[in-house]
Structures are given as structure tokens and as C-alpha cells.
Short mmCIF file of C-alpha atoms and ligand atoms in Angstrom, two decimals:
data_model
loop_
_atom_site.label_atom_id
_atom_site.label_comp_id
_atom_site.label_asym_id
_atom_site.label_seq_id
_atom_site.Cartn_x
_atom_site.Cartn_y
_atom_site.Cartn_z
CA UNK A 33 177.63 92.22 51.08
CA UNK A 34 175.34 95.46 49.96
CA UNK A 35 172.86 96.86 52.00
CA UNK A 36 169.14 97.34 51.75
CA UNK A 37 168.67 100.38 54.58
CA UNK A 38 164.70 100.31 55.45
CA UNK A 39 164.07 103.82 56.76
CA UNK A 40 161.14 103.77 59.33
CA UNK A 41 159.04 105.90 60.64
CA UNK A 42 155.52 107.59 60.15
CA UNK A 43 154.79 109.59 57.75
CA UNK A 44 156.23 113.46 58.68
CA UNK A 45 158.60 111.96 60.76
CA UNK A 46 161.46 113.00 58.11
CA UNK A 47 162.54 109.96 56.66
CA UNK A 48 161.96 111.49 52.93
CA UNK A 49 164.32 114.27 54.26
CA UNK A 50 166.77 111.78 55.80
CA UNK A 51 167.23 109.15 52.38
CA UNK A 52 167.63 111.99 50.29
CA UNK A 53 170.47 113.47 52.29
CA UNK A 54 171.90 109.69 52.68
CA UNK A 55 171.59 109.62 48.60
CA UNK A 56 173.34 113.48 48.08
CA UNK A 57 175.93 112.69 50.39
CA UNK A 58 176.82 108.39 50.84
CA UNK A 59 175.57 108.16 46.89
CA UNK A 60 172.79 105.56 47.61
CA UNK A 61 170.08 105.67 45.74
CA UNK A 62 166.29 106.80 47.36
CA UNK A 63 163.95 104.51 46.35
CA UNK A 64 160.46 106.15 47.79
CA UNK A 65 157.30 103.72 46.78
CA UNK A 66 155.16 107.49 47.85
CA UNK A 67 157.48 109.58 45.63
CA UNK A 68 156.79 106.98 42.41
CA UNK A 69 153.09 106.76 43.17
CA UNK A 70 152.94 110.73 42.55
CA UNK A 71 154.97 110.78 39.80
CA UNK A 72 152.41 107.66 38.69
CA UNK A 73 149.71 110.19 38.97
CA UNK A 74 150.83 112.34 36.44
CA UNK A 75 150.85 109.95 33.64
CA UNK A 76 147.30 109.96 31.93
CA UNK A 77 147.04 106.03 32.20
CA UNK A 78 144.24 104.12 34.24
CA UNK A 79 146.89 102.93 36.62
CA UNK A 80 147.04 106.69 37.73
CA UNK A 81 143.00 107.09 37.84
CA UNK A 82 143.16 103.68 39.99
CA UNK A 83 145.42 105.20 42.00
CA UNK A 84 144.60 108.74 42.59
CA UNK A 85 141.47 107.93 45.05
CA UNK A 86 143.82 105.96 46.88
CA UNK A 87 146.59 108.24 48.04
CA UNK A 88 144.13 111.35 48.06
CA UNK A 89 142.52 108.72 51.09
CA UNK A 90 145.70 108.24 52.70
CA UNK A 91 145.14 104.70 52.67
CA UNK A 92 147.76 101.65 51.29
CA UNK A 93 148.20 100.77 47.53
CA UNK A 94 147.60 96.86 47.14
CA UNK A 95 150.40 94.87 47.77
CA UNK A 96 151.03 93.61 44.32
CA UNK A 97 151.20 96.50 43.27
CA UNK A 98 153.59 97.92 45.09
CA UNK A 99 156.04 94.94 45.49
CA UNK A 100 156.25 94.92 41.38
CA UNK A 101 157.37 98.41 41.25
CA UNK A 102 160.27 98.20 44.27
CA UNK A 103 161.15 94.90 42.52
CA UNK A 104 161.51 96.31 39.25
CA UNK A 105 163.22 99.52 40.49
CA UNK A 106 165.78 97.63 43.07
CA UNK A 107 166.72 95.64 39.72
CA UNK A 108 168.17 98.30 38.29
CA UNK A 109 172.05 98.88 38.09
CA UNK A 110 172.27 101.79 40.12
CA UNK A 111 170.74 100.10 43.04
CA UNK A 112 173.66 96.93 42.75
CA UNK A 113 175.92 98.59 45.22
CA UNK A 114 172.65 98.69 47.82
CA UNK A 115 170.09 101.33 48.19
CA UNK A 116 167.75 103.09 50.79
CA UNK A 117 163.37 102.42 51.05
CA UNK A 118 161.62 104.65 52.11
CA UNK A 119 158.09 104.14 52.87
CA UNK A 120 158.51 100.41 51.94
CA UNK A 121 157.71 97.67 53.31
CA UNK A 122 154.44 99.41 54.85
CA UNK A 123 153.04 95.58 55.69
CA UNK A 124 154.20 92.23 56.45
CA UNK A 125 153.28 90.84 52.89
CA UNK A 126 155.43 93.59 51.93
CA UNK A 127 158.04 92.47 54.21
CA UNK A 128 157.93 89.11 53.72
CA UNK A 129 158.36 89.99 49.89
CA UNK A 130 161.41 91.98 50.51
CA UNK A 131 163.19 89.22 52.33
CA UNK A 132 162.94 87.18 49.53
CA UNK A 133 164.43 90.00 47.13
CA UNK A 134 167.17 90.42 49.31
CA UNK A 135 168.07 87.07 48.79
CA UNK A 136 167.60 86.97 44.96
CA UNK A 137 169.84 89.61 44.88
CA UNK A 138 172.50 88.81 47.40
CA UNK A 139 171.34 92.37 49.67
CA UNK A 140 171.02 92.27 53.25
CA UNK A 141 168.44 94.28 55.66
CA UNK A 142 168.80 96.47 58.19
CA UNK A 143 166.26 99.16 59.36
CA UNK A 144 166.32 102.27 61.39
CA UNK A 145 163.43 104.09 62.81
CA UNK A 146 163.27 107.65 62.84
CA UNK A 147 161.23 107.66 66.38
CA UNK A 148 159.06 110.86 66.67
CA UNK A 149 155.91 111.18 68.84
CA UNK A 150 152.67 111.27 67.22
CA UNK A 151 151.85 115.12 68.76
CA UNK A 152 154.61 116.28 66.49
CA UNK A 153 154.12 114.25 63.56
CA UNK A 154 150.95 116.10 62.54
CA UNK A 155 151.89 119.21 62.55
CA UNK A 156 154.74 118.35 60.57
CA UNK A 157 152.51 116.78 57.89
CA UNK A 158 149.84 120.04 57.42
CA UNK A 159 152.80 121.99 57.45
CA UNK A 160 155.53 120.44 54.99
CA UNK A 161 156.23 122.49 51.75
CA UNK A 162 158.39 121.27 48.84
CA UNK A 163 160.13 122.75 46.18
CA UNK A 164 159.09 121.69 42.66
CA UNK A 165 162.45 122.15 41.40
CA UNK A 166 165.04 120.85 43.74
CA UNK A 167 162.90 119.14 46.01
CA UNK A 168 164.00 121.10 49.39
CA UNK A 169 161.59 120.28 52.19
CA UNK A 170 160.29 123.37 54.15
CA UNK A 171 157.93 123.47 57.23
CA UNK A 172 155.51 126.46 57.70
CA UNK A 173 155.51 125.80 61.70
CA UNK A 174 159.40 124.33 62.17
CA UNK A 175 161.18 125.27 59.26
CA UNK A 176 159.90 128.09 56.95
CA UNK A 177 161.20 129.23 53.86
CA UNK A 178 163.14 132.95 54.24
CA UNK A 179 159.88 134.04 51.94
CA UNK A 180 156.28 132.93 52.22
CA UNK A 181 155.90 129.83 50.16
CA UNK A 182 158.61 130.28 47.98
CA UNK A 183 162.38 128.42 47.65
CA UNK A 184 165.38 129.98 49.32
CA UNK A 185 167.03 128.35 46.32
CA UNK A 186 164.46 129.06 43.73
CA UNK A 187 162.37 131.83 44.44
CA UNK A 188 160.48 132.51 41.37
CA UNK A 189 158.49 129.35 41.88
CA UNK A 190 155.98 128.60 44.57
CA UNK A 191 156.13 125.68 46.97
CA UNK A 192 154.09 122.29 46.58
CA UNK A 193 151.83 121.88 49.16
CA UNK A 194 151.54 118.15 48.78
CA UNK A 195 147.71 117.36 48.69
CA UNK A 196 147.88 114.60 51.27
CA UNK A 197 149.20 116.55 53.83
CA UNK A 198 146.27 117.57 54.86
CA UNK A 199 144.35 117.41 58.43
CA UNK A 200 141.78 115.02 57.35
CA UNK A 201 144.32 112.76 54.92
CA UNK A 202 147.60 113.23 57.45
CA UNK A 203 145.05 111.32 60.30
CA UNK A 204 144.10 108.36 58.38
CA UNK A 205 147.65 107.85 57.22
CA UNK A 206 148.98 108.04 60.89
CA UNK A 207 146.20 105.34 62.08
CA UNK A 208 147.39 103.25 59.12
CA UNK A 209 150.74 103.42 60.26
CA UNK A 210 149.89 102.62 63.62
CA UNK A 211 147.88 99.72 62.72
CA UNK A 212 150.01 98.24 59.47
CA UNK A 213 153.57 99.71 59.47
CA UNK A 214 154.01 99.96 63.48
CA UNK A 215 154.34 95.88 64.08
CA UNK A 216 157.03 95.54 61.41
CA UNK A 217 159.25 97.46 63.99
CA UNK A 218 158.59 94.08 66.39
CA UNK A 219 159.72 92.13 63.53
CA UNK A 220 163.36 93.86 62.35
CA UNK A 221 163.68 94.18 66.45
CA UNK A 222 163.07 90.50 66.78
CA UNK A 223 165.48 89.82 64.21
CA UNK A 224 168.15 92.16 65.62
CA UNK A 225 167.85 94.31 62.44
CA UNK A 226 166.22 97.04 63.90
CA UNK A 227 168.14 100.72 64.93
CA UNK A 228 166.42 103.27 66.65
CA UNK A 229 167.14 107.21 66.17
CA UNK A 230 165.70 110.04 68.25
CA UNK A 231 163.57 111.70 65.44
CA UNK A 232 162.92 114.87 67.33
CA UNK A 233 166.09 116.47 66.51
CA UNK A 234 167.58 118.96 63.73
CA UNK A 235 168.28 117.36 60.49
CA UNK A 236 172.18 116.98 61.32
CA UNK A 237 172.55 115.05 64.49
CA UNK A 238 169.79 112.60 62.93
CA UNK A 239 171.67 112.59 59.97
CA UNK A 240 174.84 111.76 61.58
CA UNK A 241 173.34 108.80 63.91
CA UNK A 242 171.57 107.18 60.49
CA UNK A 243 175.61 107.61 58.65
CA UNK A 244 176.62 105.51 61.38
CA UNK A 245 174.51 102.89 61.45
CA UNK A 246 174.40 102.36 57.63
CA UNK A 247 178.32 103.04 57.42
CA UNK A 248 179.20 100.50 60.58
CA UNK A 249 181.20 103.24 61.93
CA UNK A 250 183.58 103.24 59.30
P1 LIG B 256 154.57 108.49 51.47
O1 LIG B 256 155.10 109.56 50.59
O2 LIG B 256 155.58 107.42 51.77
O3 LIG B 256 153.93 109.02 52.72
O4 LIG B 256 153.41 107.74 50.64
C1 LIG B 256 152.28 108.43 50.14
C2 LIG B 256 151.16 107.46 49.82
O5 LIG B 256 151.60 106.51 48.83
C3 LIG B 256 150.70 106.60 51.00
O6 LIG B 256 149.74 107.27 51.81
C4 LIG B 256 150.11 105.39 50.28
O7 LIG B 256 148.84 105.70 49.73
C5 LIG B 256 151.07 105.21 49.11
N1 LIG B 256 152.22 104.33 49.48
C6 LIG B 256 153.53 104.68 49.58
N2 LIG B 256 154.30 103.63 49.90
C7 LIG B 256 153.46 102.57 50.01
C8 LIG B 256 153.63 101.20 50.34
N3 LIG B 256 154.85 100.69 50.65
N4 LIG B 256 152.54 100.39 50.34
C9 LIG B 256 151.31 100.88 50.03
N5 LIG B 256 151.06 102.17 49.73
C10 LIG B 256 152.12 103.02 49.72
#
């Protein structure tokens, strides 16, 4: 049986960082519901106008919404062999709605939780940086590019400064974590489905506890 891997965790706690490694390196796909709402944005349609006061707010696109575009995505081919969420499901509708695509297509669930305090978490937020070409992920206080704001890898362009990562934005989306996404962690623990990793660490030894889990060991 495939897996569905649900990658937990509030936002900045590297999760993004985490699936993207798990897709370079174990060829799973990433399927990030935040990272096709920007690239939504960018399309001059009225979807992206209804969106665009939504994320700048840091609060949660409608259900619907969301569930159509992770069930058309996790329908294509690529994701037949099993795939990785991240940043989905952020509520039980959303859940409850995954459940029943893992079923229609023969997947099961298991989720880990990248567990980092809230203290760190929002400094991590104001100070992530991304590269517009290859996507690195760079941190101004933890983790700063050899030169100021631009790519080790590609410095003739400037880092993104994503535009809700900031103080204001990166609070709201932490209390709607705490109050939405935080009690689907009771319900993959009460199921059994639930992993925990220590979040505070360097990329590696996170990365190697998450290969575990989603490799059984093997
Ligand atoms: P992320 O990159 O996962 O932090 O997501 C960025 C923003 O996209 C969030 O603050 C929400 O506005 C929206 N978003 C991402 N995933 C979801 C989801 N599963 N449900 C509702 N809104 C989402």
C-alpha cells in the first residue's frame, strides 16, 4: 500500500524545507496547498483577486476550495506511488475529506509533526528568505545566505521575502494554527497515525528521523 505522509507543524516550523528534501532525495512528490495558492496569485483570474486578501491576512482558504485542488493534484500520475502534504489538512473538514481520498485511491495516512516551540517559530517566519530560482530556504537570524539577500547558488538574483512572513501576518497564522490545525494532532494521535520529531534541530538529524518514519526503517 502507498503512503499519504501529512507533514505537521506550524507554519516556520520547516516542514516546506523538510517535503522538499523528502521529494529531492525519496522521489515523492511535495504537494504544498500554500505553495499552489501563490502560484494561484499570479494568474490574472478572479480566483487569484478572491484569494489574494486572504493569504495577505494569514487566515484559511475555504474548505472547498482547497479540498478540490489537493483532490485534483493527488489524482495525478506522479502522485500513484504516494506523496507528501504539506500544509494540508489545516481543519477537520479537511481531514475528514482526506480520509475519504485515501480510500478512493487505495493510499494510507500517516503524519509526523515537526514539534517546534512557538518562541522560535516567529522568528523563523519574519526571517525566512527564498530563492526565486531554485527555491533554497535561507533565514536572516538562523541561516543566512553567504551574501546579504542573495543565493549562494544564484547570486545575481535577490531573495523572496515572502509577503506573509511578516510580524503582523506570521501572528494571525500561528493563532490559526493553534486554534484549527493544533487538534488534528489529537486526532492522527488517537488513531495511532501520529509521529512526533524534535523540530528544533539542524535540517539533517530532522531529516533523518522523518526518512525513517516514512521508510519503516527499511
Ligand atoms: P503555507 O505556505 O502552508 O504557510 O500557506 C500559506 C497560506 O495559504 C495560509 O496562510 C493560508 O492562507 C493558505 N493555505 C495553505 N494551505 C491551506 C489549507 N490547507 N487550508 C486553507 N488555507 C490554506
Amino acid at each position: 500500500m502507498s503512503k499519504i505522509i501529512v507533514l505537521m507543524g506550524a507554519p516556520g516550523a520547516g516542514k516546506g524545507t523538510q517535503a522538499r528534501l523528502l521529494q529531492e532525495r525519496r522521489g515523492l512528490p511535495q504537494i504544498s496547498t500554500g505553495d499552489m495558492f501563490r502560484a494561484l496569485l499570479k494568474t490574472q483570474t478572479p480566483l487569484a483577486e478572491e484569494l489574494r486578501p486572504i493569504l495577505a491576512t494569514g487566515a484559511l482558504v475555504p474548505d472547498d476550495l482547497t479540498i478540490r485542488i489537493v483532490r485534483e493534484r493527488t489524482g495525478q500520475p506522479d502522485c500513484l506511488g504516494g506523496y507528501i502534504l504539506d500544509g494540508f489538512p489545516r481543519t477537520t473538514a479537511q481531514a475528514e475529506m482526506l480520509e475519504k481520498i485515501a480510500v478512493e485511491q487505495g493510499n494510507e495516512i500517516g503524519a509526523i509533526l515537526v514539534d517546534v516551540p512557538f518562541e522560535i517559530l516567529e522568528k523563523r517566519m519574519t526571517g525566512r528568505r527564498s530563492c526565486p530560482v531554485c527555491g533554497e530556504i535561507y533565514n536572516v537570524y538562523f541561516k543566512p545566505p553567504k551574501m546579504d539577500n542573495v543565493c549562494d547558488l544564484h547570486p545575481d538574483v535577490q531573495l523572496n521575502h515572502r509577503a506573509d512572513d511578516n510580524a503582523e501576518t506570521s501572528k494571525v497564522r500561528l493563532e490559526t494554527y493553534e486554534q484549527q490545525t493544533q487538534p488534528l494532532l489529537d486526532y492522527y494521535n488517537a488513531t495511532e497515525r501520529l509521529h512526533r520529531v524534535d523540530g528544533t534541530r539542524d535540517v539533517e538529524p530532522i531529516y533523518n528521523d522523518i526518512e525513517k518514519i516514512v521508510t519503516g526503517g527499511r
